[in-house]
XYZ file of C-alpha atoms in Angstrom:
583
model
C 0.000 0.000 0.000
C 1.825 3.355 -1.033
C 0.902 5.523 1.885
C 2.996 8.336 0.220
C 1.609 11.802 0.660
C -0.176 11.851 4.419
C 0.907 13.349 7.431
C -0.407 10.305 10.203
C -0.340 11.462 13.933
C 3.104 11.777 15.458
C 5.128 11.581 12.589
C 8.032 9.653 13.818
C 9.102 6.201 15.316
C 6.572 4.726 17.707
C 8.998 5.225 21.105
C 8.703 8.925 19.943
C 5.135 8.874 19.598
C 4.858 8.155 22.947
C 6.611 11.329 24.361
C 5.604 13.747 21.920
C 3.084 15.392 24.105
C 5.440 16.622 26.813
C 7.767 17.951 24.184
C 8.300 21.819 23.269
C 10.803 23.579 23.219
C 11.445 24.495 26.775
C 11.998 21.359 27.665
C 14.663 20.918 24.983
C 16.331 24.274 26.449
C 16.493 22.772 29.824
C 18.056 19.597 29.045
C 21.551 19.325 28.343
C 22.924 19.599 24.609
C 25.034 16.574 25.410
C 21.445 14.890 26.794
C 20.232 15.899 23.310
C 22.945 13.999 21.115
C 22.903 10.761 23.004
C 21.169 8.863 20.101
C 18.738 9.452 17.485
C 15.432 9.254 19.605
C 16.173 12.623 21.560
C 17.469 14.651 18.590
C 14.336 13.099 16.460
C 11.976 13.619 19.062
C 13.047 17.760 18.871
C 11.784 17.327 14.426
C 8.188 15.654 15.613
C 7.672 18.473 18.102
C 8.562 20.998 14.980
C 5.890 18.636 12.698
C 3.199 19.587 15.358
C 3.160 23.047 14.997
C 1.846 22.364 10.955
C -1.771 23.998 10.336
C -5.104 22.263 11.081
C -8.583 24.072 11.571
C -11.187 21.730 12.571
C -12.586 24.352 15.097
C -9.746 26.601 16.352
C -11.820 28.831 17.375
C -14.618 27.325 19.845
C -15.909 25.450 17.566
C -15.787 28.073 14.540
C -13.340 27.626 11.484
C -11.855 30.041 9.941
C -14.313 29.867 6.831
C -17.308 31.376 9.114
C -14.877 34.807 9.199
C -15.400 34.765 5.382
C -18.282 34.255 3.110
C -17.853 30.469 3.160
C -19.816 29.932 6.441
C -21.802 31.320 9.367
C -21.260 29.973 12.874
C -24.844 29.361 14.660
C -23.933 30.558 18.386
C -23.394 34.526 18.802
C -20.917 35.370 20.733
C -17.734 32.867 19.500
C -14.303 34.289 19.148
C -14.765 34.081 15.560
C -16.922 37.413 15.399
C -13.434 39.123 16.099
C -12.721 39.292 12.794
C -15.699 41.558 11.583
C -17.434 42.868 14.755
C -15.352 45.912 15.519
C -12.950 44.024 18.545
C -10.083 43.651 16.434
C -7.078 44.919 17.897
C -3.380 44.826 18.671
C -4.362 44.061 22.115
C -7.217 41.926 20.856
C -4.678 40.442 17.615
C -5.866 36.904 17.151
C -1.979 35.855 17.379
C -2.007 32.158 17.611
C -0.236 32.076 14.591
C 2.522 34.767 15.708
C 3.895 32.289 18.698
C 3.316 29.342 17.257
C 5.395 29.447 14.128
C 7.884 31.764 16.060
C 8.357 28.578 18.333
C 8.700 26.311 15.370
C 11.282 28.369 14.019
C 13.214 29.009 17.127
C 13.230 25.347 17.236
C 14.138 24.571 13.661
C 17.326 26.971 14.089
C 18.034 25.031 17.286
C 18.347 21.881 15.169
C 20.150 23.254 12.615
C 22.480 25.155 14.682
C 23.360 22.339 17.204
C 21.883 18.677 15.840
C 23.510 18.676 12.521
C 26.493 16.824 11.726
C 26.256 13.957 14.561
C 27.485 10.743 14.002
C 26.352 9.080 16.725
C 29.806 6.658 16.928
C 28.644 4.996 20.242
C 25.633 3.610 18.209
C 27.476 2.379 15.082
C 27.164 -1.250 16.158
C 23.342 -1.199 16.294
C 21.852 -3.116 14.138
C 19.564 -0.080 12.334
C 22.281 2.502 12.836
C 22.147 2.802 8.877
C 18.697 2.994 8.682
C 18.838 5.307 11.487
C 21.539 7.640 9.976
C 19.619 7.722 7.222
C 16.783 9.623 8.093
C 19.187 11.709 10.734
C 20.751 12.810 7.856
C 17.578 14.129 5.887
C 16.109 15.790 9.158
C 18.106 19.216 8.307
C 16.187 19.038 4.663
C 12.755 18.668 6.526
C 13.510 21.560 8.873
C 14.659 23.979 6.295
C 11.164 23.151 4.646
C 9.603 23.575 8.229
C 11.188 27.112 8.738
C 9.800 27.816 5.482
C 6.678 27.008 5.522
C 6.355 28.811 8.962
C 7.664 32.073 7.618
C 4.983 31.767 4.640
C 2.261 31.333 7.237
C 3.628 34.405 9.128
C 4.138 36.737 5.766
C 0.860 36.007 3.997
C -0.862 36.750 7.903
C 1.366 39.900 8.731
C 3.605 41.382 5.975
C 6.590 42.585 6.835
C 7.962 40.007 9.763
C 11.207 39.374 11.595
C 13.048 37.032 10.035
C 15.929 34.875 12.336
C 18.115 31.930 10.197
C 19.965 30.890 13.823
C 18.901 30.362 16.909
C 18.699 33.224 19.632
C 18.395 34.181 23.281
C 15.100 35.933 24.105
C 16.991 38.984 24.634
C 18.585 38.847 21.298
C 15.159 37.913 19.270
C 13.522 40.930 21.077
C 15.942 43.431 19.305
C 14.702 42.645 15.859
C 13.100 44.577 13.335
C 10.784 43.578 10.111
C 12.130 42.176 7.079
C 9.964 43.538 4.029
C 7.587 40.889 2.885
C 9.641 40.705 -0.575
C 12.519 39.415 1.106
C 10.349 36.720 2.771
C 8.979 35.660 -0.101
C 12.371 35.796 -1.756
C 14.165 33.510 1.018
C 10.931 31.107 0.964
C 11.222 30.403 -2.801
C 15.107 30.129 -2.605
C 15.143 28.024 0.224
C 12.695 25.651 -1.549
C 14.986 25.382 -4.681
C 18.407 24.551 -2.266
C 16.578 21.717 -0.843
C 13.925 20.018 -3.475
C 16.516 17.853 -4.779
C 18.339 16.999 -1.790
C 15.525 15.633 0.181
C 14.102 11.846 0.033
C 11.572 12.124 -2.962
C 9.199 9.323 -1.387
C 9.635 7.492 1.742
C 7.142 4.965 1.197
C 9.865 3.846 -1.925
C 13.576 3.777 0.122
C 15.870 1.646 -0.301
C 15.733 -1.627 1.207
C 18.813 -1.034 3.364
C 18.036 1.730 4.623
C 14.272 0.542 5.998
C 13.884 -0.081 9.647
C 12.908 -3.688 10.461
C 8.854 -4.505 11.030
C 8.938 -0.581 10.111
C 5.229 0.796 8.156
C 6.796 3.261 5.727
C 7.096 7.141 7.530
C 5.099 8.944 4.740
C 3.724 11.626 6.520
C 6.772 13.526 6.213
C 7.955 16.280 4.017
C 9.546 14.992 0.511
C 10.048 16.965 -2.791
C 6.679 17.346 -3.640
C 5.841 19.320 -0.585
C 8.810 21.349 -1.330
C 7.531 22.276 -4.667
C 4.032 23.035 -3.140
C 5.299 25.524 -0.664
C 7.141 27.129 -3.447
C 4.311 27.051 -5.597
C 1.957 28.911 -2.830
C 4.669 31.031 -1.876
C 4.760 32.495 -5.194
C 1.569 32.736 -6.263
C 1.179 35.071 -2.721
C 4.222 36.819 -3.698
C 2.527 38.001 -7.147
C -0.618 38.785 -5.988
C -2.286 42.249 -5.570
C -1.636 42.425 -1.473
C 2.027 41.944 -1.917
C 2.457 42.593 -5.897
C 1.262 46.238 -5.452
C 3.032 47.346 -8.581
C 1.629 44.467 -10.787
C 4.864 43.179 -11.782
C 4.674 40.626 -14.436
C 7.869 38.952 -13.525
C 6.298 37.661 -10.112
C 3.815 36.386 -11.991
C 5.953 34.424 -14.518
C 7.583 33.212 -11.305
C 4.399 31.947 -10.086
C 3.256 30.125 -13.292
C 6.208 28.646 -13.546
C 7.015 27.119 -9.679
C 3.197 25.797 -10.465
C 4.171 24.480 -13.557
C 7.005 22.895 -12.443
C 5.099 21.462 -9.175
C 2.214 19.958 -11.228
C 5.121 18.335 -14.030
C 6.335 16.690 -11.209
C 3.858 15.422 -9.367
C 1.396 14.452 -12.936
C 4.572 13.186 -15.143
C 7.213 11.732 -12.634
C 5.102 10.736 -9.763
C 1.630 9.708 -11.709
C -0.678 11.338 -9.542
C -4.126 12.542 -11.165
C -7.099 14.428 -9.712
C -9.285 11.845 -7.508
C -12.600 10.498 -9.664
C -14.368 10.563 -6.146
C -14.080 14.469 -4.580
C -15.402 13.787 -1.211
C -12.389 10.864 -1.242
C -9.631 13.674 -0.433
C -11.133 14.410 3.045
C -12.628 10.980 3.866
C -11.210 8.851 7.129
C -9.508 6.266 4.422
C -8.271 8.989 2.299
C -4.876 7.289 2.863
C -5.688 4.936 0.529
C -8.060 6.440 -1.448
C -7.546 9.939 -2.385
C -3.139 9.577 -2.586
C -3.249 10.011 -6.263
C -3.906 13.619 -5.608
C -3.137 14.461 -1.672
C 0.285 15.925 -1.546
C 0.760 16.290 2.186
C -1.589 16.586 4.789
C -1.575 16.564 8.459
C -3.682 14.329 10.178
C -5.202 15.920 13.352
C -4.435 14.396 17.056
C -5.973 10.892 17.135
C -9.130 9.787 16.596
C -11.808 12.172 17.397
C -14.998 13.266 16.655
C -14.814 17.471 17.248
C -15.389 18.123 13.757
C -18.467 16.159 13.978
C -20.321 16.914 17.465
C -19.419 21.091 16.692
C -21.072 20.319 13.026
C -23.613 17.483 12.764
C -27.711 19.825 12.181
C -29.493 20.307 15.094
C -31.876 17.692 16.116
C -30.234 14.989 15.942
C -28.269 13.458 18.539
C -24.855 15.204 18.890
C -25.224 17.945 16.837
C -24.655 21.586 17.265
C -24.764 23.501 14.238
C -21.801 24.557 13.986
C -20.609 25.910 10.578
C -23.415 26.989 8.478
C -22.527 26.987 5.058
C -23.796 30.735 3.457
C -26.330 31.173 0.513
C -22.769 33.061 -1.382
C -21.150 29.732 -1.543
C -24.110 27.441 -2.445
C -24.427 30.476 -5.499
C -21.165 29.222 -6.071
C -21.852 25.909 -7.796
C -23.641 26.165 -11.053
C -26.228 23.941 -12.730
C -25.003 20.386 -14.273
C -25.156 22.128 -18.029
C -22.837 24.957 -16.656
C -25.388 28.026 -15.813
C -25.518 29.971 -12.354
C -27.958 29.695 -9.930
C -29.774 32.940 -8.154
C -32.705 33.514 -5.912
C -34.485 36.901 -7.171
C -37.081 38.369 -5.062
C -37.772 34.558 -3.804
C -37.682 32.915 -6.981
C -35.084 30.784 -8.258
C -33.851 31.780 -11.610
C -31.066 29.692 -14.245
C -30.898 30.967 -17.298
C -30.519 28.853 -20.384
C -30.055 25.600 -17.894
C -31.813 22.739 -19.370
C -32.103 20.557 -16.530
C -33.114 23.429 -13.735
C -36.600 22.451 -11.780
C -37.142 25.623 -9.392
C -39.232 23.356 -6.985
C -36.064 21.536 -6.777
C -33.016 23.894 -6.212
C -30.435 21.644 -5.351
C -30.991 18.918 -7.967
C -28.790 18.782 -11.083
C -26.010 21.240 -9.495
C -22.347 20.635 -9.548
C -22.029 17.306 -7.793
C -19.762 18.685 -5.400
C -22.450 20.803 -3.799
C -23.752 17.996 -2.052
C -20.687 16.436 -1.547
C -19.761 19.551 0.740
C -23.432 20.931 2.248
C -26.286 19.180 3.423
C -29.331 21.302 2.395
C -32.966 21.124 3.156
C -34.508 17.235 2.824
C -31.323 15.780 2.666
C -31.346 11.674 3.847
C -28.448 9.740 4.675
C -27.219 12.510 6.866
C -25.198 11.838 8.496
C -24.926 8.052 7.009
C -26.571 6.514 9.881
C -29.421 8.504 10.135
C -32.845 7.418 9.115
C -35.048 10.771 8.952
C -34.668 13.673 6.724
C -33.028 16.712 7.867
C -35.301 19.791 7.593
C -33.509 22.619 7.501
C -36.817 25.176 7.413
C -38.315 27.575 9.667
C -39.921 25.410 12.408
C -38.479 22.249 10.696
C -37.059 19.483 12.730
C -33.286 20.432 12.160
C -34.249 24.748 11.775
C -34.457 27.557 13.803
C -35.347 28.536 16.262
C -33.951 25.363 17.911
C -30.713 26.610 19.622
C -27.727 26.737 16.814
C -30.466 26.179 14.451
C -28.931 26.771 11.224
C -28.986 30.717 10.436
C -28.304 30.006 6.561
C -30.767 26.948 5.855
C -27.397 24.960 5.488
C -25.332 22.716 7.877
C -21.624 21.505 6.616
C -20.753 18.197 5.462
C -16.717 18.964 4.180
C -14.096 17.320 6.982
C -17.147 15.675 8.693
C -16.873 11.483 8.614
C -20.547 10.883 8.283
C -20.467 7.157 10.022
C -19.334 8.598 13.169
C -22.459 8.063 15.263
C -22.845 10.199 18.199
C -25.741 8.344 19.842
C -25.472 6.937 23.014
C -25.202 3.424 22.003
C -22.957 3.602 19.481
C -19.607 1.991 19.380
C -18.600 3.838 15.828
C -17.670 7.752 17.656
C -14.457 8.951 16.185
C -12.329 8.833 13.339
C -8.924 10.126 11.873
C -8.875 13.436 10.466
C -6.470 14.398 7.695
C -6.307 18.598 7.191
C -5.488 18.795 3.565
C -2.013 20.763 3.291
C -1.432 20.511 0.098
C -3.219 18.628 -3.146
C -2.683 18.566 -6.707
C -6.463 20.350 -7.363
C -5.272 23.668 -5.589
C -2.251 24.051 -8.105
C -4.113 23.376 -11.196
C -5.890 26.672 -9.994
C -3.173 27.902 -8.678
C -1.322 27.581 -12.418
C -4.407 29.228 -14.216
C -4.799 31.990 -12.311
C -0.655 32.916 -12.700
C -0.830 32.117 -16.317
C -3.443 34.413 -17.098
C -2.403 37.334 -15.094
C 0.961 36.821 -17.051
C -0.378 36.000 -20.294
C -2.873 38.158 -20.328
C -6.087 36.082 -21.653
C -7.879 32.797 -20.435
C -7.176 31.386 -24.102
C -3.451 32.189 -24.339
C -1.074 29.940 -24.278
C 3.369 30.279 -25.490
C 6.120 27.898 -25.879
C 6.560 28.068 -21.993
C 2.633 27.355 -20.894
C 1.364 25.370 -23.199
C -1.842 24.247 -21.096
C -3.898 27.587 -21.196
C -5.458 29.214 -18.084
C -9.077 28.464 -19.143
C -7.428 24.613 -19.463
C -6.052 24.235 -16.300
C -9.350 25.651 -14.468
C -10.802 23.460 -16.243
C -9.256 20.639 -15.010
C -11.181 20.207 -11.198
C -14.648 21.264 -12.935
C -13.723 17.981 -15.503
C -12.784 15.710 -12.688
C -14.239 12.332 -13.160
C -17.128 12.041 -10.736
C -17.840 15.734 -11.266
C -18.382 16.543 -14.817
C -18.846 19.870 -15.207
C -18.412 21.713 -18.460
C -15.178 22.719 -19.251
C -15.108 26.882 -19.015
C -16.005 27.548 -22.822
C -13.120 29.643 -25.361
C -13.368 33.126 -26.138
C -14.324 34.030 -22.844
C -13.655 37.807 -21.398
C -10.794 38.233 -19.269
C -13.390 39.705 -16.969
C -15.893 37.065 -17.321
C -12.749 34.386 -17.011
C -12.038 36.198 -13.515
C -15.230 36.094 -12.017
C -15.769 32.102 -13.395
C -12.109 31.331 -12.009
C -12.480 32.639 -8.668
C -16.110 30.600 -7.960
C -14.252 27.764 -9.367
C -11.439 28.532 -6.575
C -14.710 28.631 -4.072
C -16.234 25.402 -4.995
C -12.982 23.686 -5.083
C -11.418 24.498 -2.533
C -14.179 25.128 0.412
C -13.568 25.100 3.656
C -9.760 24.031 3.315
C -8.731 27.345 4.682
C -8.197 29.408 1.067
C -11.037 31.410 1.135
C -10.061 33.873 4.097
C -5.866 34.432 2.338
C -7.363 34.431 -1.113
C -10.076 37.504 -0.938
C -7.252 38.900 0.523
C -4.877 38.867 -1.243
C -6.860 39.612 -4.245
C -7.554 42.674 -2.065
C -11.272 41.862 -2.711
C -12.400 41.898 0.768
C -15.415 44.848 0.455
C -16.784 42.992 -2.207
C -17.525 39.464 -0.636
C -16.626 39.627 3.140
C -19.440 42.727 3.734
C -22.709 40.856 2.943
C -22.931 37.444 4.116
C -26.097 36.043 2.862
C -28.313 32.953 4.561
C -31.150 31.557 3.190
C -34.691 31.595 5.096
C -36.935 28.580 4.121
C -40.430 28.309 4.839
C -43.386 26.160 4.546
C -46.042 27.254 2.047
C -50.138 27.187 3.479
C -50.656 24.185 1.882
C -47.611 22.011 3.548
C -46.156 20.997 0.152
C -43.768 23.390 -0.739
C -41.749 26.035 0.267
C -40.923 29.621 -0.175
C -37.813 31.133 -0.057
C -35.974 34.619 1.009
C -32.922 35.763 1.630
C -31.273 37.086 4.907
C -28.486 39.541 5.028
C -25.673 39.939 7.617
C -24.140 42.739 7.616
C -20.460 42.834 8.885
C -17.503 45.202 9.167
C -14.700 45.639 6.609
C -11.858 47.861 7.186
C -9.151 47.590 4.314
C -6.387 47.604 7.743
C -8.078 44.436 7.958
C -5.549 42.946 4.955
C -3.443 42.398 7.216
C -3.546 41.296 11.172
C -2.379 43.615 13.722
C 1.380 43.194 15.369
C 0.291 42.081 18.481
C 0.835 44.957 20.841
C 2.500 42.261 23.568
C 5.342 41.800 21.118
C 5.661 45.505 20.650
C 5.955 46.094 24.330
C 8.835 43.486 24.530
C 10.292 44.543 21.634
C 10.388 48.397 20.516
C 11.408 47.837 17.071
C 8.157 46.442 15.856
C 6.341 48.725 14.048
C 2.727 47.988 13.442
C 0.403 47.318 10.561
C -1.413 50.564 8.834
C -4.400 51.157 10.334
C -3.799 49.608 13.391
């Protein structure tokens, strides 16, 4: 079984497994270096430590996801830290800085390994039997931690800006003396440091040599190979050339971008084989380790088994659920009839124009497969899988308001959830692994088009470089067997191309953690994140059908809001900070 491309939970070697909770990087700085380089366990046990500070969102905030700060999704309980984003609270004192310390520490830890843990050779251990095996991945740990640093700093730049940027580890006193390094030279050192490393580390650990595999050992293939390299770079530069950073539209940051996309999708489609999965809902599934590898890249699956993501998101009503994440009216919009036409409700009346296969009595049948695939609408069945009614999503309805987190969009979210978890009281069947999807080949097929056609100029155009057109390559997730939607037809305006591309980006990519870093850094904000529409379904007199209106929340946009605030604790310890416009 080629397990190749997910992260599983701890990352390393069973005996470190086992320890990986207690370990941060205190404890490191309070042992002994010599403590440290005793054998391969304690120096590997500081790179699984690093692997746990890697992004997941299955709730980070209460319950809320990041999505239900954008126009993905509406959380159903006032009052969540979520609201901070667009109620007014924002702040430097109030700055939302998870992100800020936590990739700070991984850093400060990755230049701890690479200042002090590389080079060892371990000579008291050369007799063991797996001290090549063990040597081995010793000596591709620096590789993974350079990608590590990386990938923190892009998770830092595309959140703040300008940042302070540290290659070597520091006292406290030092790193407090430090001022920002323009988000250019971020970028810059992100890209670079991707191109040093992509061919020196292991290309697939699920394929190593045979002398150099660890007796009764699964293969470790939740760790970072060249792919991920090339995805990181890929990101990285499509952020670097857009508007938020790319302020002067310079076409060269585009090229860049189209072409660290192009070269991440050659390698993944033409020297590893992977394809886009026939079966969408596959990539996010509990067995997506052996289902969905053809197109996962890396991911990071989430603590152990657990069933958060399920009891914060399962409707109302039935046993377990809470509402949760309510996906918004924008994003079901977003997907388009089966023949290719949008959908809009108009003064309560549904309305596709030219689709052939539209019945307004029945507005989610014959839309883009994925739409039900990701949101469970009114009268769904077989939500979750082992329940036996129908969810009513309506005013009144058995699953609506105004039960308490009664949906406030006439949605509830189906995306991350593993619908056989059963939350009942008798059931055996209550948790599952959960993979966060870091990277997959779908994103950079989007990622690609959008680059190419800000460089090229048109959806259609193509040179000796690009071959595969813009309008092809968005395409491409649309096409996906199991979804079959129309290709995006030639000729199209570059403005019309723009609009289709970025509901594509919505549809594709929902609820993966996109939405809220793409609107801005599109620097699109006041057009989607202002209105955030729900949808209000009612019964009709005669108990057969329904009527339909749409509800409006209003929230606050401030265009400081690009970026997050410095948060004003770091600027008290360290006076060189300067802080965000606006803030």
């Amino acid at each position: 079984m080629k397990l190749r491309k997910i992260v599983y939970g701890m990352l390393c070697m069973g005996a470190l497994a086992s320890c990986s909770d207690q370990m941060n990087y205190h404890e490191y700085n309070n042992y002994d270096e010599d403590f440290v380089k005793l054998n391969f366990s304690n120096v590997g046990g500081l790179i699984t430590t690093i692997y746990l500070d890697l992004d997941t969102d299955f709730g980070n905030y209460s319950g809320a996801i990041l999505g239900s700060a954008t126009d993905e999704s509406q959380y159903a309980y006032t009052g969540n830290s979520i609201e901070t984003f667009y109620n007014g609270s924002w702040s430097p004192t109030n700055a939302q800085s998870g992100t800020w310390s936590t990739c700070y520490s991984g850093i400060s830890n990755c230049n701890l390994f690479l200042d002090k843990y590389v080079g060892l050779t371990f000579p008291e251990l050369e007799q063991n039997a797996d001290y090549k095996p063990q040597m081995f991945r010793y000596n591709n740990y620096q590789y993974e931690v350079r990608f590590l640093r990386a990938y923190f700093y892009f998770n830092l730049v595309r959140q703040y800006g300008d940042v302070p940027f540290i290659d070597h580890f520091l006292s406290a006193d030092e790193s407090n003396t430090l001022s920002r390094t323009p988000a250019k030279d971020i970028f810059d050192y992100i890209i670079s440091e991707c191109d040093d490393i992509k061919d020196l580390i292991i290309e697939d650990y699920a394929n190593l040599p045979a002398d150099v595999v660890l007796p009764s050992e699964s293969p470790e293939t939740g760790r970072v190979n060249k792919a991920t390299v090339l995805a990181l770079k890929a990101r990285a530069a499509l952020y670097a050339a857009s508007p938020l950073f790319n302020t002067d539209n310079n076409p060269e940051l585009w090229h860049r971008a189209a072409t660290a996309n192009k070269e991440l999708l050659d390698y993944c489609v033409n020297e590893r084989g992977m394809k886009l999965v026939s079966d969408y809902a596959s990539l996010w599934d509990k067995n997506n380790y052996k289902n969905a590898t053809d197109e996962l890249i890396f991911g990071r699956r989430a603590n152990r088994e657990s069933s958060t993501m399920e009891s914060y998101n399962y409707p109302v009503g039935i046993e377990g659920g809470n509402g949760g994440n309510c996906p918004t009216q924008n994003l079901v919009d977003a997907y388009e009839t089966t023949d290719g036409y949008d959908v809009r409700l108009v003064n309560g009346a549904w309305i596709a124009d030219g689709s052939r296969v539209f019945d307004k009595a029945k507005p989610y049948d014959n839309r883009d497969p994925r739409l039900r695939m990701t949101i469970c609408v009114n009268e769904e069945t077989g939500w979750p899988t082992w329940n036996e009614g129908t969810i009513y999503t309506y005013q009144g309805g058995a699953n609506g308001q105004p039960l308490n987190g009664g949906t406030p969009t006439g949605y509830y979210l189906k995306k991350y959830c593993q619908g056989d978890i059963d939350l009942r009281s008798n059931s055996t069947n209550k948790s599952a692994y959960h993979t966060w999807i870091t990277y997959r080949l779908g994103e950079f097929y989007l990622n690609y088009a959008e680059a190419v056609f800000r460089y090229l100029g048109s959806a259609d155009a193509t040179d000796a470089e690009f071959t595969m057109s813009a309008r092809q390559a968005a395409s491409m997730t649309r096409e996906r067997e199991g979804v079959g939607m129309p290709a995006f037809p030639l000729n199209m305006s570059n403005d019309a191309f723009w609009e289709a591309y970025k509901k594509e980006r919505m549809v594709e990519l929902a609820f993966e953690g996109h939405r809220f870093w793409d609107v801005r850094r599109w620097k699109e904000a006041d057009k989607y994140f202002v209105n955030i529409e729900g949808l209000q379904i009612s019964k009709t007199g005669d108990n057969t059908a329904y009527s339909y209106s749409t509800v409006v929340n209003t929230r606050q946009w401030d265009d400081k809001m690009y970026l997050f605030p410095i948060p004003q604790s770091e600027r008290m310890k360290n006076p060189n900070l300067s802080q965000n416009p606006g803030w």
